[in-house]
Each structure stands twice: as C-alpha cells, then as structure tokens.
XYZ file of C-alpha atoms in Angstrom:
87
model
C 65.570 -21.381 -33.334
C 68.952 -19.782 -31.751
C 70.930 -21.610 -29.008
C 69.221 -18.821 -26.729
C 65.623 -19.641 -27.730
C 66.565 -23.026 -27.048
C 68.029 -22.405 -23.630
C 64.998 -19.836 -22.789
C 62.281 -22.335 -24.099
C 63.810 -25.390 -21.760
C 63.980 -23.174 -18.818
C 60.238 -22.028 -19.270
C 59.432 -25.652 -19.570
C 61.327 -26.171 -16.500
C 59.965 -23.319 -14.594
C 56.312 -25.061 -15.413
C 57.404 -28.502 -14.999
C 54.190 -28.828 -12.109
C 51.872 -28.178 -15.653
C 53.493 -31.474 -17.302
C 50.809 -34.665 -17.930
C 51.636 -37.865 -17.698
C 54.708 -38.871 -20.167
C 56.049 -35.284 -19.782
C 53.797 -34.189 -21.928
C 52.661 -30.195 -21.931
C 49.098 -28.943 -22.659
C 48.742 -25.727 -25.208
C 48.500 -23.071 -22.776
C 52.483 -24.247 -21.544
C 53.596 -23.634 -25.384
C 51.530 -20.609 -25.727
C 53.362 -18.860 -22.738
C 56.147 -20.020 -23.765
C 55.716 -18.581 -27.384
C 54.749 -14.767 -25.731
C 58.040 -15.388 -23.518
C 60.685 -16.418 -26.466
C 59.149 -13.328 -28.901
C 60.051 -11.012 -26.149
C 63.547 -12.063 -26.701
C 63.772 -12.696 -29.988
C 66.196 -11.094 -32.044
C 66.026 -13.315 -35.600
C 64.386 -16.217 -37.031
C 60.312 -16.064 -37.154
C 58.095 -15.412 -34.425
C 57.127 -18.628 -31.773
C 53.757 -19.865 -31.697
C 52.151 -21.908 -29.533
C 52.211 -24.730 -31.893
C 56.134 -24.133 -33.167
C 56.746 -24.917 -29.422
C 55.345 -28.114 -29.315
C 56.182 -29.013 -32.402
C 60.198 -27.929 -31.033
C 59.418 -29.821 -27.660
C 58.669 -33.202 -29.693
C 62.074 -32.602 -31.679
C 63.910 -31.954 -28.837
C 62.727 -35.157 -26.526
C 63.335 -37.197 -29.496
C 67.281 -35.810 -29.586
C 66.935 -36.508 -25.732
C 66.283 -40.466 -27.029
C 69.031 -40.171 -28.952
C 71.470 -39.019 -26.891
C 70.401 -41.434 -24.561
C 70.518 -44.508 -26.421
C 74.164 -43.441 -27.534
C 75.190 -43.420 -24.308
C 73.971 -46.236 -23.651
C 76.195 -48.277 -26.737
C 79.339 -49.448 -25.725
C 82.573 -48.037 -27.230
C 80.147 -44.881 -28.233
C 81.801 -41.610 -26.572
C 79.371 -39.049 -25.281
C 80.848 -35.863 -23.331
C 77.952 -33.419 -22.411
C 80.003 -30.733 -23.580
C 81.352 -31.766 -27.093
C 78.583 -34.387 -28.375
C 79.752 -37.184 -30.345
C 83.093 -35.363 -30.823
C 83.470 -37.066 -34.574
C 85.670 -35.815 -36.306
C-alpha cells in the first residue's frame, strides 16, 4: 500500500461513511468498491481486494488507537505532521 492508496482508500471510506454499522464498522460491498476504485489508480504493489481492504481498514483503526492513546500520555509529543518525531 502507497501513501496514495492510503489517502484514496480513507477518502472512499469517507465518501461512504452513511454505509458504516455500528462501531464504524463497513460491510463487504464498501471494501469491494473500494478495491475496483484503488486498482484504477494503482501504479505498484498487488492488486486490492475486497478483503485486503478490510483487512487494511482493521490495521489502520488500530494505528488510530494508537495514536490516540499517545496523545493521550503526558510528556508524550504528538504533532499531526511529524508523528512521534523520535529521533
């Protein structure tokens, strides 16, 4: 998955949002959409399926957890732009 797919798989989630269960959740024909939509675009890495979706969704709201939790530690530095910023 590139940075783009990324971008263009969150803002076809977004753009279906109204589809979303309870807990956020998506049903398959979200991720298969979203599959036909990223392989139109895609210029490397192996073609989406439905299933490589959801399967990206889950890692991607668990990084959301993270992120989240991390912000919420004191003396932890988050900048939306730069991460962590360890260096």
């Amino acid at each position: 998955w590139t940075t783009a797919d990324e971008k263009a798989f969150i803002e076809h989630l977004i753009e279906n949002i109204s589809k979303a269960g309870d807990g956020g959740n998506f049903k398959k024909p979200v991720y298969t959409s979203a599959a036909v939509a990223l392989n139109l675009i895609r210029t490397e890495g192996g073609p989406k399926t439905s299933r490589s979706c959801a399967t990206k969704y889950t890692m991607l709201r668990k990084f959301q957890g993270f992120v989240e939790i991390i912000m919420g530690i004191s003396g932890w530095h988050w900048d939306p732009e730069k991460g962590v910023n360890v260096r």
